[in-house]
Amino acid sequence: MKRSLVALAFGTLALGIAEFAMMGILPYVAQELSVTIAEAGHFISAYALGVCCGAPFLIVLRNVPLKKILLGLAVLIIAGNLGAAFSATYHMLFLARFVSGLPHGAYFGVATIAASKLAEKGKTSQAVSVMIAGMTVANLLGVPFATSLSHVFSWRGTFFLVAVWGVVVYCSVWKWIPHLESEQKISFREQFLFLKTPAPWLILGTVILGNGGVFCWYSYISPMLTNISGFEVSSITWIMVLAGFGMVTGNLLSGRLSDRFTPGIVCCVVLFIVTLALTGLYLFATDRAAALILMTVCTAGLFAVSAPEQWLIIKVAPNGEMLAGSCVQIAFNFGNALGAYFGGMAVTFGYEYPALVGVPFTAAGFSLFFIFYRFFQKQYL
């Protein structure tokens, strides 16, 4: 395996821990800062809003060498998470989370192009999957470790850990990734032409609604499992490992199934299953076994649709691939922010209600993607 691809995966590992660890440490943050669980959920939204604001800067950086962009994004990872580690108030942490989210979408857009340039002939998909693997490893190992760290020491250690890893990202990018020119020289206007067609909007709408529905529930997974399902706080670390296992499994299976049955079929089936699983989480949240099984199904579904959606948005965006790749991350995190917000509103009724609120979101996402599959997929594949 090329060290350059490992360096890119180091970056997605840092971003994955920074994004998802908050779900597991939410109660610790709320307690120390003297805010409610619903208010602490705003820190999830702050990160997501940072992603939405940071990714569009790729538009003005389109002619900057890719390595320089990646190094700048690594600096933002370090700065944002150091700020979070030393935040003393709600507003300080909100701002720090916003800053730490700024490099997320841009990193995925740039790293996807970098991985394709670094790939061996005929192995572009494998190279991109190595880059994305950091995100799944973050959820399988990084997030549970961060949750355990918060339980034993302090939630601040989680963000300090990410900041330190950000230094590793910077050094590995500087040492292992060669000079890479930016994308082909295209005009500012040409980057946006793909948005004139319905196909990318259907995909992006699916990402917002489908992922938003899952995050209505997943943003408050820790208090739901402890207060409704009856798990001990100390067991959340291992439960997060199980959730991460679902993400890794979903990502691996969707790649193979998409090659066999087309991405459109895979995404439609997965979104339908996730809608049923969220309904089940609301109905059977008090049953420990059911809660764990349905949790794993939902987290598997979250990443089972990610790879097909990322690949499809590139296919429907000629001359705007980098922008399109970052747009998926904008949509993903915009859905994250919406889910955390509406899930937080539902928390006042009970910790099982965020799952119920997520059902119409994922159902709407399924509907949009079915339209894409039925009327547009054949035009691009």
PDB file of N, CA and C in Angstrom, residues 102-159:
ATOM      1  N   LEU A 102     -14.486  23.246   9.493  1.00  0.00           N
ATOM      2  CA  LEU A 102     -14.162  23.927   8.234  1.00  0.00           C
ATOM      3  C   LEU A 102     -13.356  23.066   7.247  1.00  0.00           C
ATOM      4  N   PRO A 103     -12.354  22.299   7.699  1.00  0.00           N
ATOM      5  CA  PRO A 103     -11.555  21.532   6.724  1.00  0.00           C
ATOM      6  C   PRO A 103     -12.207  20.248   6.232  1.00  0.00           C
ATOM      7  N   HIS A 104     -13.302  19.817   6.843  1.00  0.00           N
ATOM      8  CA  HIS A 104     -13.843  18.481   6.586  1.00  0.00           C
ATOM      9  C   HIS A 104     -14.237  18.257   5.128  1.00  0.00           C
ATOM     10  N   GLY A 105     -15.204  19.046   4.656  1.00  0.00           N
ATOM     11  CA  GLY A 105     -15.695  18.836   3.289  1.00  0.00           C
ATOM     12  C   GLY A 105     -14.631  19.105   2.250  1.00  0.00           C
ATOM     13  N   ALA A 106     -13.836  20.160   2.463  1.00  0.00           N
ATOM     14  CA  ALA A 106     -12.769  20.487   1.526  1.00  0.00           C
ATOM     15  C   ALA A 106     -11.746  19.351   1.459  1.00  0.00           C
ATOM     16  N   TYR A 107     -11.440  18.747   2.606  1.00  0.00           N
ATOM     17  CA  TYR A 107     -10.458  17.659   2.629  1.00  0.00           C
ATOM     18  C   TYR A 107     -10.931  16.487   1.774  1.00  0.00           C
ATOM     19  N   PHE A 108     -12.189  16.117   1.924  1.00  0.00           N
ATOM     20  CA  PHE A 108     -12.695  14.995   1.141  1.00  0.00           C
ATOM     21  C   PHE A 108     -12.677  15.303  -0.356  1.00  0.00           C
ATOM     22  N   GLY A 109     -13.029  16.550  -0.715  1.00  0.00           N
ATOM     23  CA  GLY A 109     -13.011  16.916  -2.126  1.00  0.00           C
ATOM     24  C   GLY A 109     -11.615  16.856  -2.713  1.00  0.00           C
ATOM     25  N   VAL A 110     -10.634  17.405  -1.983  1.00  0.00           N
ATOM     26  CA  VAL A 110      -9.255  17.423  -2.469  1.00  0.00           C
ATOM     27  C   VAL A 110      -8.636  16.032  -2.409  1.00  0.00           C
ATOM     28  N   ALA A 111      -8.859  15.315  -1.301  1.00  0.00           N
ATOM     29  CA  ALA A 111      -8.245  13.999  -1.124  1.00  0.00           C
ATOM     30  C   ALA A 111      -8.751  12.989  -2.151  1.00  0.00           C
ATOM     31  N   THR A 112     -10.003  13.123  -2.553  1.00  0.00           N
ATOM     32  CA  THR A 112     -10.531  12.220  -3.588  1.00  0.00           C
ATOM     33  C   THR A 112      -9.771  12.397  -4.891  1.00  0.00           C
ATOM     34  N   ILE A 113      -9.531  13.650  -5.281  1.00  0.00           N
ATOM     35  CA  ILE A 113      -8.780  13.914  -6.500  1.00  0.00           C
ATOM     36  C   ILE A 113      -7.326  13.477  -6.340  1.00  0.00           C
ATOM     37  N   ALA A 114      -6.738  13.755  -5.170  1.00  0.00           N
ATOM     38  CA  ALA A 114      -5.348  13.369  -4.924  1.00  0.00           C
ATOM     39  C   ALA A 114      -5.190  11.852  -4.988  1.00  0.00           C
ATOM     40  N   ALA A 115      -6.114  11.124  -4.391  1.00  0.00           N
ATOM     41  CA  ALA A 115      -6.038   9.662  -4.401  1.00  0.00           C
ATOM     42  C   ALA A 115      -6.115   9.121  -5.820  1.00  0.00           C
ATOM     43  N   SER A 116      -6.962   9.723  -6.642  1.00  0.00           N
ATOM     44  CA  SER A 116      -7.090   9.258  -8.030  1.00  0.00           C
ATOM     45  C   SER A 116      -5.807   9.517  -8.819  1.00  0.00           C
ATOM     46  N   LYS A 117      -5.091  10.606  -8.492  1.00  0.00           N
ATOM     47  CA  LYS A 117      -3.830  10.907  -9.159  1.00  0.00           C
ATOM     48  C   LYS A 117      -2.704   9.991  -8.685  1.00  0.00           C
ATOM     49  N   LEU A 118      -2.773   9.577  -7.429  1.00  0.00           N
ATOM     50  CA  LEU A 118      -1.736   8.732  -6.854  1.00  0.00           C
ATOM     51  C   LEU A 118      -1.958   7.245  -7.124  1.00  0.00           C
ATOM     52  N   ALA A 119      -3.135   6.899  -7.601  1.00  0.00           N
ATOM     53  CA  ALA A 119      -3.491   5.489  -7.793  1.00  0.00           C
ATOM     54  C   ALA A 119      -2.714   4.850  -8.936  1.00  0.00           C
ATOM     55  N   GLU A 120      -2.484   3.568  -8.793  1.00  0.00           N
ATOM     56  CA  GLU A 120      -1.915   2.806  -9.898  1.00  0.00           C
ATOM     57  C   GLU A 120      -2.956   2.656 -10.996  1.00  0.00           C
ATOM     58  N   LYS A 121      -2.501   2.420 -12.187  1.00  0.00           N
ATOM     59  CA  LYS A 121      -3.403   2.313 -13.323  1.00  0.00           C
ATOM     60  C   LYS A 121      -4.425   1.204 -13.101  1.00  0.00           C
ATOM     61  N   GLY A 122      -5.697   1.562 -13.244  1.00  0.00           N
ATOM     62  CA  GLY A 122      -6.771   0.588 -13.081  1.00  0.00           C
ATOM     63  C   GLY A 122      -7.182   0.346 -11.654  1.00  0.00           C
ATOM     64  N   LYS A 123      -6.603   1.094 -10.703  1.00  0.00           N
ATOM     65  CA  LYS A 123      -6.926   0.885  -9.293  1.00  0.00           C
ATOM     66  C   LYS A 123      -7.369   2.172  -8.608  1.00  0.00           C
ATOM     67  N   THR A 124      -8.032   3.022  -9.361  1.00  0.00           N
ATOM     68  CA  THR A 124      -8.477   4.298  -8.804  1.00  0.00           C
ATOM     69  C   THR A 124      -9.489   4.106  -7.686  1.00  0.00           C
ATOM     70  N   SER A 125     -10.448   3.223  -7.885  1.00  0.00           N
ATOM     71  CA  SER A 125     -11.477   2.991  -6.868  1.00  0.00           C
ATOM     72  C   SER A 125     -10.876   2.468  -5.572  1.00  0.00           C
ATOM     73  N   GLN A 126      -9.904   1.575  -5.701  1.00  0.00           N
ATOM     74  CA  GLN A 126      -9.248   1.054  -4.505  1.00  0.00           C
ATOM     75  C   GLN A 126      -8.519   2.160  -3.761  1.00  0.00           C
ATOM     76  N   ALA A 127      -7.873   3.058  -4.515  1.00  0.00           N
ATOM     77  CA  ALA A 127      -7.140   4.159  -3.880  1.00  0.00           C
ATOM     78  C   ALA A 127      -8.081   5.078  -3.115  1.00  0.00           C
ATOM     79  N   VAL A 128      -9.217   5.393  -3.705  1.00  0.00           N
ATOM     80  CA  VAL A 128     -10.187   6.250  -3.035  1.00  0.00           C
ATOM     81  C   VAL A 128     -10.748   5.555  -1.797  1.00  0.00           C
ATOM     82  N   SER A 129     -10.950   4.246  -1.893  1.00  0.00           N
ATOM     83  CA  SER A 129     -11.479   3.507  -0.742  1.00  0.00           C
ATOM     84  C   SER A 129     -10.487   3.481   0.409  1.00  0.00           C
ATOM     85  N   VAL A 130      -9.187   3.441   0.104  1.00  0.00           N
ATOM     86  CA  VAL A 130      -8.169   3.513   1.158  1.00  0.00           C
ATOM     87  C   VAL A 130      -8.250   4.853   1.862  1.00  0.00           C
ATOM     88  N   MET A 131      -8.424   5.917   1.087  1.00  0.00           N
ATOM     89  CA  MET A 131      -8.556   7.250   1.676  1.00  0.00           C
ATOM     90  C   MET A 131      -9.764   7.333   2.599  1.00  0.00           C
ATOM     91  N   ILE A 132     -10.893   6.804   2.166  1.00  0.00           N
ATOM     92  CA  ILE A 132     -12.126   6.853   2.954  1.00  0.00           C
ATOM     93  C   ILE A 132     -12.049   5.923   4.162  1.00  0.00           C
ATOM     94  N   ALA A 133     -11.192   4.903   4.089  1.00  0.00           N
ATOM     95  CA  ALA A 133     -11.106   3.918   5.171  1.00  0.00           C
ATOM     96  C   ALA A 133     -10.804   4.562   6.512  1.00  0.00           C
ATOM     97  N   GLY A 134     -10.102   5.683   6.500  1.00  0.00           N
ATOM     98  CA  GLY A 134      -9.796   6.356   7.754  1.00  0.00           C
ATOM     99  C   GLY A 134     -11.045   6.733   8.524  1.00  0.00           C
ATOM    100  N   MET A 135     -12.096   7.116   7.815  1.00  0.00           N
ATOM    101  CA  MET A 135     -13.350   7.497   8.457  1.00  0.00           C
ATOM    102  C   MET A 135     -14.003   6.306   9.149  1.00  0.00           C
ATOM    103  N   THR A 136     -13.989   5.147   8.496  1.00  0.00           N
ATOM    104  CA  THR A 136     -14.606   3.967   9.102  1.00  0.00           C
ATOM    105  C   THR A 136     -13.773   3.452  10.280  1.00  0.00           C
ATOM    106  N   VAL A 137     -12.446   3.517  10.168  1.00  0.00           N
ATOM    107  CA  VAL A 137     -11.593   3.124  11.287  1.00  0.00           C
ATOM    108  C   VAL A 137     -11.823   4.055  12.474  1.00  0.00           C
ATOM    109  N   ALA A 138     -12.059   5.327  12.184  1.00  0.00           N
ATOM    110  CA  ALA A 138     -12.343   6.290  13.253  1.00  0.00           C
ATOM    111  C   ALA A 138     -13.560   5.860  14.050  1.00  0.00           C
ATOM    112  N   ASN A 139     -14.575   5.397  13.359  1.00  0.00           N
ATOM    113  CA  ASN A 139     -15.800   4.989  14.042  1.00  0.00           C
ATOM    114  C   ASN A 139     -15.669   3.633  14.719  1.00  0.00           C
ATOM    115  N   LEU A 140     -14.834   2.764  14.166  1.00  0.00           N
ATOM    116  CA  LEU A 140     -14.659   1.442  14.758  1.00  0.00           C
ATOM    117  C   LEU A 140     -13.766   1.492  15.995  1.00  0.00           C
ATOM    118  N   LEU A 141     -12.683   2.258  15.945  1.00  0.00           N
ATOM    119  CA  LEU A 141     -11.703   2.271  17.029  1.00  0.00           C
ATOM    120  C   LEU A 141     -11.518   3.640  17.664  1.00  0.00           C
ATOM    121  N   GLY A 142     -11.400   4.681  16.832  1.00  0.00           N
ATOM    122  CA  GLY A 142     -11.095   6.010  17.344  1.00  0.00           C
ATOM    123  C   GLY A 142     -12.175   6.586  18.239  1.00  0.00           C
ATOM    124  N   VAL A 143     -13.419   6.517  17.797  1.00  0.00           N
ATOM    125  CA  VAL A 143     -14.523   7.082  18.577  1.00  0.00           C
ATOM    126  C   VAL A 143     -14.729   6.327  19.890  1.00  0.00           C
ATOM    127  N   PRO A 144     -14.740   4.981  19.897  1.00  0.00           N
ATOM    128  CA  PRO A 144     -14.858   4.282  21.191  1.00  0.00           C
ATOM    129  C   PRO A 144     -13.708   4.612  22.145  1.00  0.00           C
ATOM    130  N   PHE A 145     -12.495   4.733  21.608  1.00  0.00           N
ATOM    131  CA  PHE A 145     -11.360   5.091  22.460  1.00  0.00           C
ATOM    132  C   PHE A 145     -11.555   6.490  23.042  1.00  0.00           C
ATOM    133  N   ALA A 146     -12.042   7.412  22.207  1.00  0.00           N
ATOM    134  CA  ALA A 146     -12.290   8.777  22.676  1.00  0.00           C
ATOM    135  C   ALA A 146     -13.375   8.796  23.751  1.00  0.00           C
ATOM    136  N   THR A 147     -14.410   7.967  23.568  1.00  0.00           N
ATOM    137  CA  THR A 147     -15.483   7.869  24.558  1.00  0.00           C
ATOM    138  C   THR A 147     -14.945   7.334  25.884  1.00  0.00           C
ATOM    139  N   SER A 148     -14.088   6.318  25.810  1.00  0.00           N
ATOM    140  CA  SER A 148     -13.479   5.753  27.012  1.00  0.00           C
ATOM    141  C   SER A 148     -12.577   6.773  27.692  1.00  0.00           C
ATOM    142  N   LEU A 149     -11.854   7.533  26.883  1.00  0.00           N
ATOM    143  CA  LEU A 149     -10.978   8.567  27.421  1.00  0.00           C
ATOM    144  C   LEU A 149     -11.781   9.605  28.207  1.00  0.00           C
ATOM    145  N   SER A 150     -12.941   9.953  27.667  1.00  0.00           N
ATOM    146  CA  SER A 150     -13.802  10.926  28.345  1.00  0.00           C
ATOM    147  C   SER A 150     -14.353  10.366  29.651  1.00  0.00           C
ATOM    148  N   HIS A 151     -14.658   9.076  29.643  1.00  0.00           N
ATOM    149  CA  HIS A 151     -15.212   8.435  30.838  1.00  0.00           C
ATOM    150  C   HIS A 151     -14.170   8.345  31.955  1.00  0.00           C
ATOM    151  N   VAL A 152     -12.926   8.043  31.585  1.00  0.00           N
ATOM    152  CA  VAL A 152     -11.882   7.847  32.581  1.00  0.00           C
ATOM    153  C   VAL A 152     -11.246   9.170  33.008  1.00  0.00           C
ATOM    154  N   PHE A 153     -11.019  10.076  32.047  1.00  0.00           N
ATOM    155  CA  PHE A 153     -10.330  11.325  32.347  1.00  0.00           C
ATOM    156  C   PHE A 153     -11.253  12.531  32.114  1.00  0.00           C
ATOM    157  N   SER A 154     -11.312  13.012  30.880  1.00  0.00           N
ATOM    158  CA  SER A 154     -12.117  14.190  30.563  1.00  0.00           C
ATOM    159  C   SER A 154     -12.435  14.204  29.077  1.00  0.00           C
ATOM    160  N   TRP A 155     -13.585  14.775  28.740  1.00  0.00           N
ATOM    161  CA  TRP A 155     -13.941  14.902  27.334  1.00  0.00           C
ATOM    162  C   TRP A 155     -12.950  15.780  26.583  1.00  0.00           C
ATOM    163  N   ARG A 156     -12.220  16.632  27.271  1.00  0.00           N
ATOM    164  CA  ARG A 156     -11.247  17.511  26.626  1.00  0.00           C
ATOM    165  C   ARG A 156     -10.109  16.707  26.005  1.00  0.00           C
ATOM    166  N   GLY A 157      -9.817  15.562  26.611  1.00  0.00           N
ATOM    167  CA  GLY A 157      -8.763  14.711  26.075  1.00  0.00           C
ATOM    168  C   GLY A 157      -9.071  14.221  24.675  1.00  0.00           C
ATOM    169  N   THR A 158     -10.353  14.069  24.358  1.00  0.00           N
ATOM    170  CA  THR A 158     -10.760  13.628  23.024  1.00  0.00           C
ATOM    171  C   THR A 158     -10.274  14.610  21.966  1.00  0.00           C
ATOM    172  N   PHE A 159     -10.537  15.888  22.186  1.00  0.00           N
ATOM    173  CA  PHE A 159     -10.169  16.896  21.197  1.00  0.00           C
ATOM    174  C   PHE A 159      -8.658  17.141  21.178  1.00  0.00           C
TER     175      PHE A 159
END
